[in-house]
Amino acid sequence: MESAQFLDILGNKNRRNILQLLASRPYYISEISDRIGLGQKAVLDHLGLLEQSGLIRSKTTKQRRKYYHITENLKLEVFVSPYSYTVETSVVIQQPSTQTDQMQPSDQAGGSQSIKLLKQLNKYLFQLESKRRQLAEKQCKVEGEMIDIMSKCIDMIQETAQNNPEAEIMTELLKHPQDKRSLSINLDLPEYFLEEHIQSLVDKQIIIKREKDNKKIMSLL
Amino acid sequence: MESAQFLDILGNKNRRNILQLLASRPYYISEISDRIGLGQKAVLDHLGLLEQSGLIRSKTTKQRRKYYHITENLKLEVFVSPYSYTVETSVVIQQPSTQTDQMQPSDQAGGSQSIKLLKQLNKYLFQLESKRRQLAEKQCKVEGEMIDIMSKCIDMIQETAQNNPEAEIMTELLKHPQDKRSLSINLDLPEYFLEEHIQSLVDKQIIIKREKDNKKIMSLL
């Protein structure tokens, strides 16, 4: 799914409530309507939109009851700062855990065997959650350092650039080395207008051009 | 900011476009209106909402031009799967980078000195970005493993639970150990109804109660 579509979906409180509900088990319409306190017609509209996006699907039981369930493992990350706006949606792929390969219930396993196994798996789940948190904290620190460097760079660009277009070009290249066409799109400025400023920055050896995949990529490095 | 408020903000395409724009530099209203192709009245409404949330602020220059800029470093993470729906907003705190302490321009630094420093900082920024990506990939693998364990646990709960309420209680405790009150809120089921099922699960030694901070926390462990 596109990030924009995912954000549009998540931008509605009722849809968030429906997703939260379906994340515990499949539900049918009147149950959802009761639980989130919203009329069935409105619930149906939201479910239709969610189904269209591929995020949920329905399955009708023998008793002709239509159950809705989540089908995807989607992760969305948004980062907003004075220097960056990034939105990323990724599919998390189920990873067969090697650690738990031996933890299969034997064929003759009774109820108590299953419960023992469930407890072992739950313990391992908490270990993974703590590992996930540690990685998230490390990532947060790196991002905090990036903001610091970024703010220093922006100060230095303000000092070095001779006019606004130069500063905008340098700021854009600071984030991603790119060619003239991308620069024109990202800055919403025509290429003929950029050319003279690019040339001036090249002359001052502030930006460097490199040939890559038949494109002239510019960077500050 | 609350995650719900942040998601409401991000649920609108025009507000996303405004944020993306402000993430490169401060802008004033008619500039924003031109760049995103939206009337000034509508832009003003969105800016008002963004300002109210604390995500952006305005500053009026001597020329009486009102510039808007982003003031926060906010990160939002959403994870949706058949077994979980988590939304987390966190403030990323700017981390003074020790690596670049020596990289200060000297007082007599000329333009070329600043440019050299900018290039060094930019190089370090790319290194941090690659570190950030590596951590994100590791995190994604851990999350993929968690989904795998989770699906195995759910299968086992279906096998072990004697009725729907038991399954719902076990699934909820699988995610977070918690007391009866939280369970009642999260499952939207009255406490008196839960009590008999909890007792039955305790008797079967499937769930265990522990005293913590004067609360009786239940878990599968």
Short mmCIF file of C-alpha atoms in Angstrom, two decimals:
data_model
loop_
_atom_site.label_atom_id
_atom_site.label_comp_id
_atom_site.label_asym_id
_atom_site.label_seq_id
_atom_site.Cartn_x
_atom_site.Cartn_y
_atom_site.Cartn_z
CA MET A 1 0.00 0.00 0.00
CA GLU A 2 1.10 3.55 -0.70
CA SER A 3 1.94 5.61 2.38
CA ALA A 4 -0.56 8.30 1.35
CA GLN A 5 -3.39 5.76 1.22
CA PHE A 6 -2.35 4.29 4.58
CA LEU A 7 -2.29 7.76 6.16
CA ASP A 8 -5.70 8.56 4.68
CA ILE A 9 -7.05 5.37 6.26
CA LEU A 10 -5.47 6.07 9.64
CA GLY A 11 -6.66 9.68 9.59
CA ASN A 12 -10.13 8.62 10.68
CA LYS A 13 -10.83 7.74 14.33
CA ASN A 14 -13.54 5.18 13.56
CA ARG A 15 -11.30 3.34 11.11
CA ARG A 16 -8.54 3.29 13.73
CA ASN A 17 -11.00 1.79 16.22
CA ILE A 18 -12.06 -0.85 13.71
CA LEU A 19 -8.44 -1.82 13.01
CA GLN A 20 -7.66 -1.99 16.72
CA LEU A 21 -10.64 -4.31 17.19
CA LEU A 22 -9.74 -6.59 14.27
CA ALA A 23 -6.17 -6.83 15.60
CA SER A 24 -7.44 -9.06 18.40
CA ARG A 25 -9.66 -11.43 16.37
CA PRO A 26 -12.01 -11.47 13.34
CA TYR A 27 -15.31 -9.64 13.95
CA TYR A 28 -18.64 -9.41 12.12
CA ILE A 29 -20.41 -6.16 11.33
CA SER A 30 -22.98 -5.91 14.13
CA GLU A 31 -20.30 -6.81 16.70
CA ILE A 32 -18.07 -4.01 15.37
CA SER A 33 -20.99 -1.59 15.34
CA ASP A 34 -21.76 -2.44 19.01
CA ARG A 35 -18.16 -2.29 20.15
CA ILE A 36 -17.21 1.03 18.63
CA GLY A 37 -20.65 2.61 18.97
CA LEU A 38 -21.19 3.48 15.33
CA GLY A 39 -24.15 2.72 13.05
CA GLN A 40 -23.90 -0.35 10.81
CA LYS A 41 -24.15 1.71 7.63
CA ALA A 42 -21.10 3.81 8.59
CA VAL A 43 -19.20 0.70 9.73
CA LEU A 44 -19.94 -0.93 6.39
CA ASP A 45 -18.56 2.11 4.52
CA HIS A 46 -15.33 2.00 6.53
CA LEU A 47 -14.99 -1.76 6.07
CA GLY A 48 -15.51 -1.31 2.32
CA LEU A 49 -12.71 1.22 2.16
CA LEU A 50 -10.40 -0.97 4.27
CA GLU A 51 -11.20 -4.01 2.12
CA GLN A 52 -10.51 -2.06 -1.06
CA SER A 53 -7.06 -1.13 0.25
CA GLY A 54 -6.26 -4.80 0.82
CA LEU A 55 -5.64 -4.27 4.53
CA ILE A 56 -8.60 -6.43 5.57
CA ARG A 57 -10.62 -9.22 4.00
CA SER A 58 -13.91 -10.94 4.82
CA LYS A 59 -14.83 -14.60 5.09
CA THR A 60 -18.37 -15.90 5.30
CA THR A 61 -18.97 -18.83 7.66
CA LYS A 62 -21.39 -21.71 7.14
CA GLN A 63 -23.83 -19.81 9.34
CA ARG A 64 -23.68 -17.06 6.71
CA ARG A 65 -21.96 -14.68 9.06
CA LYS A 66 -19.39 -12.42 7.41
CA TYR A 67 -16.23 -12.06 9.49
CA TYR A 68 -13.60 -9.41 8.76
CA HIS A 69 -9.90 -9.93 9.48
CA ILE A 70 -6.62 -8.10 8.91
CA THR A 71 -4.50 -9.65 6.16
CA GLU A 72 -1.32 -7.59 6.14
CA ASN A 73 1.63 -6.88 8.42
CA LEU A 74 2.18 -3.21 7.73
CA LYS A 75 4.52 -0.78 9.36
CA LEU A 76 4.36 2.97 8.88
CA GLU A 77 7.03 5.38 10.01
CA VAL A 78 6.67 9.15 9.87
CA PHE A 79 9.39 11.54 10.89
CA VAL A 80 8.76 15.28 10.99
CA SER A 81 11.41 17.82 11.95
CA PRO A 82 12.41 21.34 10.88
CA TYR A 83 14.78 19.68 8.37
CA SER A 84 12.97 16.57 7.24
CA TYR A 85 9.64 15.01 6.47
CA THR A 86 9.84 11.32 5.73
CA VAL A 87 7.03 8.80 5.43
CA GLU A 88 7.75 5.14 4.88
CA THR A 89 5.44 2.15 4.71
CA SER A 90 6.92 -1.32 4.72
CA VAL A 91 5.59 -4.85 4.80
CA VAL A 92 6.95 -6.82 7.74
CA ILE A 93 7.67 -10.33 6.54
CA GLN A 94 6.94 -13.18 8.91
CA GLN A 95 10.29 -14.69 9.92
CA PRO A 96 10.23 -18.37 10.87
CA SER A 97 11.95 -18.30 14.23
CA THR A 98 14.82 -20.81 14.44
CA GLN A 99 14.87 -20.42 18.23
CA THR A 100 11.49 -22.10 18.53
CA ASP A 101 11.93 -24.91 16.00
CA GLN A 102 12.30 -27.45 18.78
CA MET A 103 9.26 -26.05 20.53
CA GLN A 104 6.74 -28.13 18.58
CA PRO A 105 4.03 -30.00 20.48
CA SER A 106 4.54 -33.73 20.00
CA ASP A 107 1.72 -35.67 18.34
CA GLN A 108 0.64 -37.21 21.61
CA ALA A 109 0.84 -33.84 23.34
CA GLY A 110 -2.00 -33.36 25.77
CA GLY A 111 -3.45 -30.07 26.92
CA SER A 112 -0.80 -29.53 29.61
CA GLN A 113 1.94 -29.97 26.98
CA SER A 114 0.35 -27.26 24.82
CA ILE A 115 0.07 -24.92 27.79
CA LYS A 116 3.74 -25.44 28.67
CA LEU A 117 4.70 -24.68 25.10
CA LEU A 118 2.48 -21.59 25.01
CA LYS A 119 4.23 -20.27 28.12
CA GLN A 120 7.65 -20.86 26.55
CA LEU A 121 6.61 -19.04 23.40
CA ASN A 122 5.15 -16.18 25.42
CA LYS A 123 8.44 -15.84 27.32
CA TYR A 124 10.35 -15.70 24.05
CA LEU A 125 7.86 -13.16 22.73
CA PHE A 126 8.65 -10.83 25.65
CA GLN A 127 12.38 -11.26 24.99
CA LEU A 128 11.85 -10.26 21.36
CA GLU A 129 9.77 -7.27 22.43
CA SER A 130 12.55 -6.09 24.71
CA LYS A 131 15.08 -6.55 21.88
CA ARG A 132 12.79 -4.56 19.59
CA ARG A 133 12.62 -1.74 22.15
CA GLN A 134 16.40 -1.65 22.52
CA LEU A 135 16.84 -1.36 18.76
CA ALA A 136 14.19 1.37 18.61
CA GLU A 137 16.01 3.33 21.33
CA LYS A 138 19.32 3.04 19.49
CA GLN A 139 17.64 4.22 16.32
CA CYS A 140 16.13 7.16 18.17
CA LYS A 141 19.60 8.21 19.36
CA VAL A 142 21.01 8.04 15.85
CA GLU A 143 18.10 10.15 14.62
CA GLY A 144 18.73 12.66 17.40
CA GLU A 145 22.36 12.90 16.31
CA MET A 146 21.26 13.35 12.69
CA ILE A 147 19.09 16.32 13.70
CA ASP A 148 22.08 17.86 15.46
CA ILE A 149 24.36 17.48 12.43
CA MET A 150 21.58 18.68 10.16
CA SER A 151 21.09 21.88 12.15
CA LYS A 152 24.84 22.55 12.08
CA CYS A 153 24.88 21.99 8.33
CA ILE A 154 21.94 24.34 7.78
CA ASP A 155 23.74 27.07 9.76
CA MET A 156 26.80 26.58 7.62
CA ILE A 157 24.77 26.67 4.41
CA GLN A 158 23.23 29.99 5.46
CA GLU A 159 26.77 31.27 5.97
CA THR A 160 28.15 29.97 2.69
CA ALA A 161 25.32 30.39 0.21
CA GLN A 162 25.20 33.68 -1.69
CA ASN A 163 21.47 33.67 -2.30
CA ASN A 164 18.29 31.72 -1.59
CA PRO A 165 18.42 29.38 -4.60
CA GLU A 166 22.00 28.38 -3.69
CA ALA A 167 20.90 27.62 -0.13
CA GLU A 168 17.94 25.57 -1.37
CA ILE A 169 20.10 23.55 -3.76
CA MET A 170 22.68 22.85 -1.05
CA THR A 171 20.02 21.85 1.51
CA GLU A 172 18.43 19.47 -0.97
CA LEU A 173 21.77 17.86 -1.86
CA LEU A 174 22.62 17.55 1.82
CA LYS A 175 19.71 15.12 2.12
CA HIS A 176 20.10 13.23 -1.16
CA PRO A 177 22.68 13.44 -3.93
CA GLN A 178 20.60 13.78 -7.12
CA ASP A 179 20.56 15.01 -10.72
CA LYS A 180 19.25 18.32 -12.08
CA ARG A 181 15.87 16.88 -13.03
CA SER A 182 15.14 15.62 -9.48
CA LEU A 183 16.38 18.88 -8.04
CA SER A 184 13.99 20.76 -10.32
CA ILE A 185 11.07 18.56 -9.21
CA ASN A 186 11.91 18.63 -5.50
CA LEU A 187 12.50 22.37 -5.38
CA ASP A 188 9.70 23.15 -7.83
CA LEU A 189 12.05 25.39 -9.79
CA PRO A 190 12.64 25.17 -13.57
CA GLU A 191 15.88 23.59 -14.76
CA TYR A 192 16.99 26.65 -16.76
CA PHE A 193 16.72 28.69 -13.57
CA LEU A 194 18.74 26.18 -11.53
CA GLU A 195 21.54 25.85 -14.12
CA GLU A 196 23.29 29.15 -13.43
CA HIS A 197 23.24 28.57 -9.65
CA ILE A 198 24.47 25.00 -10.03
CA GLN A 199 27.33 26.25 -12.23
CA SER A 200 28.27 28.85 -9.65
CA LEU A 201 28.31 26.21 -6.88
CA VAL A 202 30.41 23.89 -9.05
CA ASP A 203 32.85 26.71 -9.76
CA LYS A 204 33.25 27.34 -6.04
CA GLN A 205 33.83 23.57 -5.63
CA ILE A 206 30.91 23.36 -3.23
CA ILE A 207 29.08 20.76 -5.27
CA ILE A 208 30.63 17.97 -7.26
CA LYS A 209 29.13 16.17 -10.25
CA ARG A 210 29.51 12.46 -10.77
CA GLU A 211 28.34 10.24 -13.63
CA LYS A 212 26.12 7.40 -12.40
CA ASP A 213 23.76 5.29 -14.54
CA ASN A 214 24.02 7.89 -17.31
CA LYS A 215 22.88 10.60 -14.91
CA LYS A 216 24.93 13.50 -13.65
CA ILE A 217 24.50 13.13 -9.89
CA MET A 218 25.40 16.16 -7.79
CA SER A 219 26.45 16.06 -4.15
CA LEU A 220 28.31 18.13 -1.59
CA LEU A 221 30.87 15.35 -1.13
CA MET B 1 1.30 15.37 20.96
CA GLU B 2 -1.16 12.49 21.23
CA SER B 3 -0.87 9.88 18.48
CA ALA B 4 -4.56 10.31 17.60
CA GLN B 5 -4.07 14.04 17.01
CA PHE B 6 -0.94 13.42 14.94
CA LEU B 7 -2.78 10.85 12.81
CA ASP B 8 -5.72 13.24 12.33
CA ILE B 9 -3.23 15.87 11.09
CA LEU B 10 -1.46 13.46 8.76
CA GLY B 11 -4.75 12.11 7.41
CA ASN B 12 -5.11 15.13 5.13
CA LYS B 13 -3.13 15.34 1.89
CA ASN B 14 -2.85 19.13 1.91
CA ARG B 15 -1.52 19.19 5.47
CA ARG B 16 1.04 16.54 4.49
CA ASN B 17 2.10 18.73 1.57
CA ILE B 18 2.43 21.76 3.85
CA LEU B 19 4.58 19.82 6.32
CA GLN B 20 6.76 18.48 3.54
CA LEU B 21 7.29 22.03 2.31
CA LEU B 22 8.10 23.45 5.76
CA ALA B 23 10.60 20.63 6.31
CA SER B 24 12.94 22.32 3.83
CA ARG B 25 12.72 25.92 5.14
CA PRO B 26 10.23 28.41 6.66
CA TYR B 27 7.55 29.60 4.20
CA TYR B 28 4.94 32.37 4.21
CA ILE B 29 1.32 31.86 3.30
CA SER B 30 1.17 32.99 -0.34
CA GLU B 31 4.31 30.93 -1.09
CA ILE B 32 2.68 27.84 0.41
CA SER B 33 -0.53 28.53 -1.46
CA ASP B 34 1.41 28.78 -4.76
CA ARG B 35 3.54 25.72 -4.15
CA ILE B 36 0.82 23.29 -3.17
CA GLY B 37 -1.86 24.81 -5.40
CA LEU B 38 -4.44 25.52 -2.72
CA GLY B 39 -6.32 28.73 -1.94
CA GLN B 40 -4.93 30.99 0.82
CA LYS B 41 -8.07 30.62 2.95
CA ALA B 42 -7.74 26.82 3.01
CA VAL B 43 -3.96 27.06 3.64
CA LEU B 44 -4.64 29.39 6.56
CA ASP B 45 -7.11 26.90 8.07
CA HIS B 46 -4.56 24.09 7.85
CA LEU B 47 -1.80 26.29 9.28
CA GLY B 48 -4.10 27.25 12.16
CA LEU B 49 -4.73 23.62 12.98
CA LEU B 50 -1.02 22.77 12.74
CA GLU B 51 -0.11 25.74 14.93
CA GLN B 52 -2.70 24.74 17.52
CA SER B 53 -1.13 21.28 17.74
CA GLY B 54 2.25 22.84 18.49
CA LEU B 55 3.86 21.20 15.47
CA ILE B 56 4.52 24.52 13.72
CA ARG B 57 4.92 28.14 14.81
CA SER B 58 5.01 31.46 12.99
CA LYS B 59 7.43 34.36 13.20
CA THR B 60 6.81 37.78 11.69
CA THR B 61 9.79 39.49 10.07
CA LYS B 62 10.54 43.22 10.08
CA GLN B 63 8.98 43.34 6.63
CA ARG B 64 5.77 42.14 8.33
CA ARG B 65 5.89 38.86 6.53
CA LYS B 66 4.67 35.88 8.60
CA TYR B 67 6.88 32.82 8.19
CA TYR B 68 5.82 29.37 9.39
CA HIS B 69 8.31 26.77 10.57
CA ILE B 70 8.26 23.29 12.14
CA THR B 71 9.18 23.30 15.82
CA GLU B 72 9.15 19.65 16.81
CA ASN B 73 11.08 16.48 16.05
CA LEU B 74 8.30 13.95 16.05
CA LYS B 75 8.33 10.32 15.15
CA LEU B 76 5.24 8.21 14.61
CA GLU B 77 5.23 4.46 14.31
CA VAL B 78 2.18 2.41 13.41
CA PHE B 79 2.15 -1.34 13.21
CA VAL B 80 -0.90 -3.23 11.99
CA SER B 81 -1.09 -7.00 11.78
CA PRO B 82 -3.74 -9.69 12.35
CA TYR B 83 -2.51 -9.84 15.96
CA SER B 84 -1.58 -6.31 16.83
CA TYR B 85 -2.35 -2.67 16.33
CA THR B 86 0.17 -0.35 17.90
CA VAL B 87 0.57 3.38 17.46
CA GLU B 88 3.41 5.26 19.10
CA THR B 89 4.45 8.88 18.89
CA SER B 90 7.76 9.93 20.36
CA VAL B 91 9.80 13.08 20.50
CA VAL B 92 13.26 12.63 19.05
CA ILE B 93 15.70 14.53 21.22
CA GLN B 94 18.56 16.31 19.52
CA GLN B 95 21.76 14.51 20.55
CA PRO B 96 24.92 16.63 20.54
CA SER B 97 27.24 14.52 18.47
CA THR B 98 30.59 13.91 20.18
CA GLN B 99 32.08 12.76 16.86
CA THR B 100 31.83 16.25 15.43
CA ASP B 101 32.98 18.26 18.47
CA GLN B 102 36.33 18.93 16.87
CA MET B 103 34.61 19.93 13.65
CA GLN B 104 34.05 23.55 14.65
CA PRO B 105 35.03 26.29 12.25
CA SER B 106 37.85 28.35 13.75
CA ASP B 107 37.18 32.05 14.34
CA GLN B 108 39.36 33.05 11.44
CA ALA B 109 37.68 30.49 9.25
CA GLY B 110 37.11 31.72 5.76
CA GLY B 111 34.48 30.49 3.33
CA SER B 112 36.58 27.58 2.13
CA GLN B 113 37.02 26.39 5.72
CA SER B 114 33.23 26.38 6.20
CA ILE B 115 32.73 24.45 2.98
CA LYS B 116 35.28 21.85 4.03
CA LEU B 117 33.52 21.45 7.35
CA LEU B 118 30.11 21.20 5.67
CA LYS B 119 31.41 18.38 3.48
CA GLN B 120 32.75 16.54 6.53
CA LEU B 121 29.45 16.90 8.34
CA ASN B 122 27.56 15.75 5.26
CA LYS B 123 29.74 12.65 5.05
CA TYR B 124 29.05 11.88 8.70
CA LEU B 125 25.33 12.44 8.09
CA PHE B 126 25.33 9.74 5.40
CA GLN B 127 27.14 7.38 7.77
CA LEU B 128 24.47 7.97 10.40
CA GLU B 129 21.73 7.42 7.83
CA SER B 130 23.24 4.08 6.87
CA LYS B 131 23.48 3.13 10.57
CA ARG B 132 19.84 4.12 11.02
CA ARG B 133 18.82 1.92 8.10
CA GLN B 134 20.75 -1.05 9.49
CA LEU B 135 19.01 -0.71 12.85
CA ALA B 136 15.63 -0.40 11.13
CA GLU B 137 16.28 -3.61 9.18
CA LYS B 138 17.25 -5.47 12.34
CA GLN B 139 14.10 -4.21 14.02
CA CYS B 140 12.01 -5.35 11.06
CA LYS B 141 13.46 -8.89 11.39
CA VAL B 142 12.64 -9.00 15.09
CA GLU B 143 9.09 -7.85 14.32
CA GLY B 144 8.79 -10.54 11.64
CA GLU B 145 9.85 -13.14 14.19
CA MET B 146 7.33 -11.76 16.68
CA ILE B 147 4.53 -12.23 14.15
CA ASP B 148 5.62 -15.82 13.66
CA ILE B 149 5.61 -16.57 17.39
CA MET B 150 2.34 -14.72 17.79
CA SER B 151 0.61 -16.81 15.13
CA LYS B 152 1.87 -20.01 16.77
CA CYS B 153 0.59 -18.78 20.14
CA ILE B 154 -2.84 -17.94 18.71
CA ASP B 155 -3.11 -21.45 17.22
CA MET B 156 -2.25 -22.91 20.61
CA ILE B 157 -4.74 -20.68 22.38
CA GLN B 158 -7.49 -21.87 20.02
CA GLU B 159 -6.51 -25.41 20.93
CA THR B 160 -6.39 -24.84 24.67
CA ALA B 161 -9.20 -22.41 25.41
CA GLN B 162 -12.57 -23.92 26.23
CA ASN B 163 -14.63 -20.99 25.05
CA ASN B 164 -14.37 -17.58 23.40
CA PRO B 165 -13.92 -15.49 26.57
CA GLU B 166 -11.04 -17.74 27.69
CA ALA B 167 -9.39 -17.30 24.29
CA GLU B 168 -9.84 -13.53 24.43
CA ILE B 169 -8.37 -13.30 27.94
CA MET B 170 -5.37 -15.45 26.98
CA THR B 171 -4.74 -13.46 23.79
CA GLU B 172 -4.86 -10.20 25.71
CA LEU B 173 -2.44 -11.47 28.38
CA LEU B 174 -0.13 -12.80 25.68
CA LYS B 175 0.43 -9.18 24.63
CA HIS B 176 0.54 -7.51 28.05
CA PRO B 177 0.35 -8.90 31.56
CA GLN B 178 -2.34 -6.81 33.26
CA ASP B 179 -4.95 -6.69 36.04
CA LYS B 180 -8.67 -7.45 35.87
CA ARG B 181 -9.63 -3.81 35.45
CA SER B 182 -7.42 -3.32 32.33
CA LEU B 183 -8.62 -6.62 30.94
CA SER B 184 -12.21 -5.45 31.36
CA ILE B 185 -11.46 -2.18 29.57
CA ASN B 186 -9.42 -3.75 26.76
CA LEU B 187 -11.89 -6.54 26.07
CA ASP B 188 -14.94 -4.36 26.71
CA LEU B 189 -16.37 -7.03 28.97
CA PRO B 190 -17.65 -6.43 32.54
CA GLU B 191 -15.44 -7.58 35.42
CA TYR B 192 -18.13 -9.83 36.96
CA PHE B 193 -18.32 -11.65 33.63
CA LEU B 194 -14.55 -12.09 33.39
CA GLU B 195 -14.14 -13.35 36.96
CA GLU B 196 -15.46 -16.87 36.43
CA HIS B 197 -13.32 -17.37 33.31
CA ILE B 198 -10.24 -15.98 35.02
CA GLN B 199 -10.79 -18.37 37.93
CA SER B 200 -11.13 -21.30 35.56
CA LEU B 201 -7.86 -20.34 33.81
CA VAL B 202 -6.10 -19.94 37.17
CA ASP B 203 -7.35 -23.35 38.28
CA LYS B 204 -5.94 -24.91 35.12
CA GLN B 205 -2.64 -23.12 35.89
CA ILE B 206 -2.82 -21.38 32.52
CA ILE B 207 -2.68 -17.91 34.01
CA ILE B 208 -0.74 -16.85 37.06
CA LYS B 209 -1.48 -13.90 39.35
CA ARG B 210 1.26 -11.74 40.80
CA GLU B 211 1.04 -8.83 43.22
CA LYS B 212 2.67 -5.70 41.78
CA ASP B 213 2.16 -2.10 42.97
CA ASN B 214 -0.92 -3.25 44.89
CA LYS B 215 -2.43 -4.67 41.70
CA LYS B 216 -3.04 -8.31 40.92
CA ILE B 217 -1.26 -8.64 37.58
CA MET B 218 -2.13 -11.70 35.52
CA SER B 219 0.11 -13.28 32.91
CA LEU B 220 0.60 -16.57 31.09
CA LEU B 221 4.10 -16.89 32.52
#
